[in-house]
Amino acid sequence: MTTESKVTREIMERFNGAFETHRPEDLDDLIGEGCVLENTTPAPNGARYEGREACLNFWKGVASSANLVFKAEEISAMGDRGII
């Protein structure tokens, strides 16, 4: 695994950890200005969030929900890209 892939994987593990531990504040330094999030809800076309503030607000809302359980099944890092 390249150094870049290792760094990417570490970032993804920190991202997942914020949801697993319900600590939305851990997301603050993980979401970049160029973030784009395409959600499948609300139906029928979903929603699109653009920019750091919009994406961070969305993810913090999810991470703070005590009723949700998160478990990463697989993490793949390829250079500066990753799949969770």
N, CA and C atoms as an extended XYZ file, in Angstrom:
252
Properties=species:S:1:pos:R:3:atomname:S:1:resname:S:1:resid:I:1 pbc="F F F"
N         0.847       -1.169        0.000 N   MET     1
C         0.000        0.000        0.000 CA  MET     1
C         0.896        1.237        0.000 C   MET     1
N         0.586        2.191       -0.869 N   THR     2
C         1.382        3.415       -0.944 CA  THR     2
C         1.132        4.298        0.280 C   THR     2
N         2.036        5.231        0.498 N   THR     3
C         1.868        6.173        1.610 CA  THR     3
C         0.575        6.958        1.446 C   THR     3
N         0.284        7.386        0.220 N   GLU     4
C        -0.946        8.136       -0.043 CA  GLU     4
C        -2.178        7.302        0.290 C   GLU     4
N        -2.168        6.027       -0.073 N   SER     5
C        -3.287        5.141        0.244 CA  SER     5
C        -3.432        4.947        1.749 C   SER     5
N        -2.312        4.864        2.462 N   LYS     6
C        -2.366        4.716        3.923 CA  LYS     6
C        -3.013        5.936        4.567 C   LYS     6
N        -2.637        7.122        4.104 N   VAL     7
C        -3.216        8.359        4.639 CA  VAL     7
C        -4.710        8.403        4.342 C   VAL     7
N        -5.090        8.043        3.127 N   THR     8
C        -6.507        8.014        2.750 CA  THR     8
C        -7.272        7.054        3.641 C   THR     8
N        -6.727        5.886        3.867 N   ARG     9
C        -7.393        4.895        4.721 CA  ARG     9
C        -7.547        5.408        6.157 C   ARG     9
N        -6.509        6.053        6.680 N   GLU    10
C        -6.585        6.607        8.036 CA  GLU    10
C        -7.691        7.656        8.140 C   GLU    10
N        -7.821        8.492        7.125 N   ILE    11
C        -8.879        9.507        7.116 CA  ILE    11
C       -10.251        8.842        7.094 C   ILE    11
N       -10.406        7.811        6.275 N   MET    12
C       -11.694        7.111        6.205 CA  MET    12
C       -12.017        6.421        7.521 C   MET    12
N       -11.019        5.884        8.187 N   GLU    13
C       -11.246        5.248        9.490 CA  GLU    13
C       -11.669        6.280       10.532 C   GLU    13
N       -11.072        7.466       10.478 N   ARG    14
C       -11.489        8.541       11.393 CA  ARG    14
C       -12.917        8.973       11.091 C   ARG    14
N       -13.256        9.064        9.811 N   PHE    15
C       -14.609        9.431        9.387 CA  PHE    15
C       -15.610        8.414        9.937 C   PHE    15
N       -15.347        7.136        9.720 N   ASN    16
C       -16.230        6.083       10.240 CA  ASN    16
C       -16.329        6.142       11.755 C   ASN    16
N       -15.211        6.394       12.414 N   GLY    17
C       -15.196        6.450       13.869 CA  GLY    17
C       -16.137        7.502       14.432 C   GLY    17
N       -16.273        8.625       13.741 N   ALA    18
C       -17.184        9.680       14.203 CA  ALA    18
C       -18.619        9.176       14.268 C   ALA    18
N       -18.993        8.307       13.338 N   PHE    19
C       -20.353        7.757       13.319 CA  PHE    19
C       -20.509        6.617       14.318 C   PHE    19
N       -19.490        5.775       14.410 N   GLU    20
C       -19.560        4.627       15.326 CA  GLU    20
C       -19.630        5.072       16.782 C   GLU    20
N       -18.977        6.192       17.107 N   THR    21
C       -18.945        6.683       18.486 CA  THR    21
C       -19.919        7.834       18.726 C   THR    21
N       -20.648        8.228       17.682 N   HIS    22
C       -21.611        9.337       17.755 CA  HIS    22
C       -20.943       10.617       18.254 C   HIS    22
N       -19.794       10.930       17.633 N   ARG    23
C       -19.038       12.142       17.974 CA  ARG    23
C       -18.938       13.034       16.735 C   ARG    23
N       -20.003       13.806       16.444 N   PRO    24
C       -20.004       14.633       15.239 CA  PRO    24
C       -18.869       15.652       15.186 C   PRO    24
N       -18.367       16.079       16.342 N   GLU    25
C       -17.273       17.052       16.363 CA  GLU    25
C       -15.997       16.492       15.744 C   GLU    25
N       -15.874       15.183       15.667 N   ASP    26
C       -14.694       14.567       15.050 CA  ASP    26
C       -14.666       14.754       13.534 C   ASP    26
N       -15.767       15.205       12.955 N   LEU    27
C       -15.842       15.412       11.509 CA  LEU    27
C       -15.289       16.770       11.080 C   LEU    27
N       -15.109       17.691       12.028 N   ASP    28
C       -14.748       19.071       11.702 CA  ASP    28
C       -13.546       19.206       10.780 C   ASP    28
N       -12.506       18.439       11.003 N   ASP    29
C       -11.310       18.587       10.166 CA  ASP    29
C       -11.223       17.534        9.061 C   ASP    29
N       -12.333       16.857        8.786 N   LEU    30
C       -12.326       15.812        7.757 CA  LEU    30
C       -13.102       16.188        6.494 C   LEU    30
N       -13.922       17.225        6.563 N   ILE    31
C       -14.759       17.607        5.427 CA  ILE    31
C       -14.147       18.830        4.761 C   ILE    31
N       -13.862       18.721        3.457 N   GLY    32
C       -13.209       19.794        2.725 CA  GLY    32
C       -14.178       20.746        2.055 C   GLY    32
N       -13.650       21.877        1.607 N   GLU    33
C       -14.454       22.906        0.941 CA  GLU    33
C       -15.118       22.389       -0.331 C   GLU    33
N       -14.480       21.475       -1.024 N   GLY    34
C       -15.019       20.974       -2.284 CA  GLY    34
C       -15.950       19.788       -2.140 C   GLY    34
N       -16.414       19.530       -0.930 N   CYS    35
C       -17.268       18.363       -0.684 CA  CYS    35
C       -18.581       18.463       -1.462 C   CYS    35
N       -18.967       17.351       -2.071 N   VAL    36
C       -20.269       17.214       -2.725 CA  VAL    36
C       -20.860       15.901       -2.252 C   VAL    36
N       -22.084       15.954       -1.767 N   LEU    37
C       -22.776       14.769       -1.265 CA  LEU    37
C       -24.089       14.634       -2.008 C   LEU    37
N       -24.304       13.488       -2.621 N   GLU    38
C       -25.570       13.195       -3.274 CA  GLU    38
C       -26.267       12.117       -2.478 C   GLU    38
N       -27.416       12.456       -1.922 N   ASN    39
C       -28.172       11.559       -1.065 CA  ASN    39
C       -29.321       10.943       -1.856 C   ASN    39
N       -29.744        9.773       -1.467 N   THR    40
C       -30.850        9.099       -2.158 CA  THR    40
C       -32.211        9.550       -1.652 C   THR    40
N       -32.252       10.289       -0.551 N   THR    41
C       -33.517       10.796       -0.032 CA  THR    41
C       -33.482       12.314       -0.037 C   THR    41
N       -34.585       13.002       -0.087 N   PRO    42
C       -35.939       12.465       -0.167 CA  PRO    42
C       -36.266       11.984       -1.577 C   PRO    42
N       -37.176       11.014       -1.631 N   ALA    43
C       -37.623       10.479       -2.916 CA  ALA    43
C       -38.359       11.576       -3.685 C   ALA    43
N       -38.408       11.558       -4.957 N   PRO    44
C       -37.877       10.512       -5.825 CA  PRO    44
C       -36.454       10.780       -6.305 C   PRO    44
N       -35.955       12.012       -6.159 N   ASN    45
C       -34.671       12.352       -6.772 CA  ASN    45
C       -33.526       12.566       -5.794 C   ASN    45
N       -33.793       12.491       -4.514 N   GLY    46
C       -32.737       12.704       -3.535 CA  GLY    46
C       -32.394       14.172       -3.369 C   GLY    46
N       -31.288       14.431       -2.693 N   ALA    47
C       -30.836       15.797       -2.438 CA  ALA    47
C       -29.341       15.881       -2.700 C   ALA    47
N       -28.900       17.080       -3.044 N   ARG    48
C       -27.481       17.314       -3.306 CA  ARG    48
C       -26.997       18.405       -2.354 C   ARG    48
N       -25.892       18.137       -1.678 N   TYR    49
C       -25.287       19.090       -0.758 CA  TYR    49
C       -23.932       19.473       -1.326 C   TYR    49
N       -23.679       20.767       -1.433 N   GLU    50
C       -22.421       21.243       -2.001 CA  GLU    50
C       -21.721       22.176       -1.028 C   GLU    50
N       -20.421       21.972       -0.874 N   GLY    51
C       -19.612       22.821       -0.011 CA  GLY    51
C       -19.455       22.240        1.385 C   GLY    51
N       -18.422       22.700        2.054 N   ARG    52
C       -18.072       22.170        3.372 CA  ARG    52
C       -19.203       22.328        4.376 C   ARG    52
N       -19.766       23.522        4.481 N   GLU    53
C       -20.779       23.775        5.500 CA  GLU    53
C       -22.013       22.896        5.308 C   GLU    53
N       -22.503       22.800        4.081 N   ALA    54
C       -23.699       21.987        3.817 CA  ALA    54
C       -23.437       20.511        4.104 C   ALA    54
N       -22.299       20.005        3.643 N   CYS    55
C       -21.980       18.588        3.860 CA  CYS    55
C       -21.714       18.302        5.335 C   CYS    55
N       -20.990       19.196        5.995 N   LEU    56
C       -20.678       19.004        7.410 CA  LEU    56
C       -21.955       19.003        8.254 C   LEU    56
N       -22.875       19.916        7.963 N   ASN    57
C       -24.146       19.940        8.694 CA  ASN    57
C       -24.916       18.641        8.504 C   ASN    57
N       -24.939       18.131        7.276 N   PHE    58
C       -25.637       16.871        7.015 CA  PHE    58
C       -24.992       15.732        7.804 C   PHE    58
N       -23.674       15.574        7.660 N   TRP    59
C       -22.982       14.460        8.311 CA  TRP    59
C       -23.049       14.554        9.827 C   TRP    59
N       -22.971       15.772       10.375 N   LYS    60
C       -23.067       15.924       11.829 CA  LYS    60
C       -24.441       15.497       12.334 C   LYS    60
N       -25.480       15.798       11.558 N   GLY    61
C       -26.820       15.361       11.942 CA  GLY    61
C       -26.922       13.850       11.999 C   GLY    61
N       -26.311       13.190       11.042 N   VAL    62
C       -26.323       11.724       11.013 CA  VAL    62
C       -25.491       11.167       12.172 C   VAL    62
N       -24.291       11.699       12.357 N   ALA    63
C       -23.388       11.177       13.393 CA  ALA    63
C       -23.937       11.365       14.802 C   ALA    63
N       -24.749       12.386       15.004 N   SER    64
C       -25.260       12.649       16.352 CA  SER    64
C       -26.498       11.828       16.693 C   SER    64
N       -27.020       11.084       15.739 N   SER    65
C       -28.217       10.279       15.982 CA  SER    65
C       -27.866        9.020       16.771 C   SER    65
N       -28.312        8.983       18.011 N   ALA    66
C       -28.022        7.839       18.885 CA  ALA    66
C       -28.786        6.587       18.471 C   ALA    66
N       -29.795        6.746       17.620 N   ASN    67
C       -30.614        5.602       17.201 CA  ASN    67
C       -30.000        4.820       16.046 C   ASN    67
N       -28.961        5.343       15.439 N   LEU    68
C       -28.350        4.678       14.293 CA  LEU    68
C       -27.099        3.916       14.710 C   LEU    68
N       -26.886        2.769       14.065 N   VAL    69
C       -25.709        1.944       14.324 CA  VAL    69
C       -24.909        1.863       13.031 C   VAL    69
N       -23.606        2.075       13.129 N   PHE    70
C       -22.737        2.048       11.964 CA  PHE    70
C       -21.683        0.972       12.132 C   PHE    70
N       -21.456        0.243       11.058 N   LYS    71
C       -20.396       -0.757       11.047 CA  LYS    71
C       -19.841       -0.825        9.635 C   LYS    71
N       -18.588       -0.436        9.474 N   ALA    72
C       -17.957       -0.493        8.159 CA  ALA    72
C       -17.686       -1.942        7.801 C   ALA    72
N       -18.140       -2.344        6.634 N   GLU    73
C       -17.895       -3.712        6.187 CA  GLU    73
C       -16.557       -3.832        5.481 C   GLU    73
N       -16.198       -2.806        4.718 N   GLU    74
C       -14.949       -2.851        3.965 CA  GLU    74
C       -14.488       -1.430        3.685 C   GLU    74
N       -13.201       -1.213        3.772 N   ILE    75
C       -12.602        0.070        3.429 CA  ILE    75
C       -11.516       -0.200        2.399 C   ILE    75
N       -11.608        0.478        1.255 N   SER    76
C       -10.598        0.338        0.208 CA  SER    76
C       -10.017        1.707       -0.091 C   SER    76
N        -8.697        1.804       -0.119 N   ALA    77
C        -8.015        3.054       -0.437 CA  ALA    77
C        -7.126        2.840       -1.648 C   ALA    77
N        -7.256        3.745       -2.615 N   MET    78
C        -6.466        3.706       -3.841 CA  MET    78
C        -5.925        5.104       -4.086 C   MET    78
N        -4.732        5.356       -3.584 N   GLY    79
C        -4.180        6.705       -3.695 CA  GLY    79
C        -4.989        7.669       -2.850 C   GLY    79
N        -5.476        8.752       -3.484 N   ASP    80
C        -6.257        9.736       -2.737 CA  ASP    80
C        -7.756        9.479       -2.815 C   ASP    80
N        -8.150        8.309       -3.246 N   ARG    81
C        -9.567        7.947       -3.351 CA  ARG    81
C        -9.856        6.747       -2.465 C   ARG    81
N       -11.092        6.704       -1.982 N   GLY    82
C       -11.456        5.590       -1.124 CA  GLY    82
C       -12.906        5.202       -1.277 C   GLY    82
N       -13.200        3.988       -0.893 N   ILE    83
C       -14.561        3.453       -0.916 CA  ILE    83
C       -14.832        2.838        0.445 C   ILE    83
N       -15.969        3.206        1.011 N   ILE    84
C       -16.381        2.644        2.297 CA  ILE    84
C       -17.591        1.770        2.048 C   ILE    84
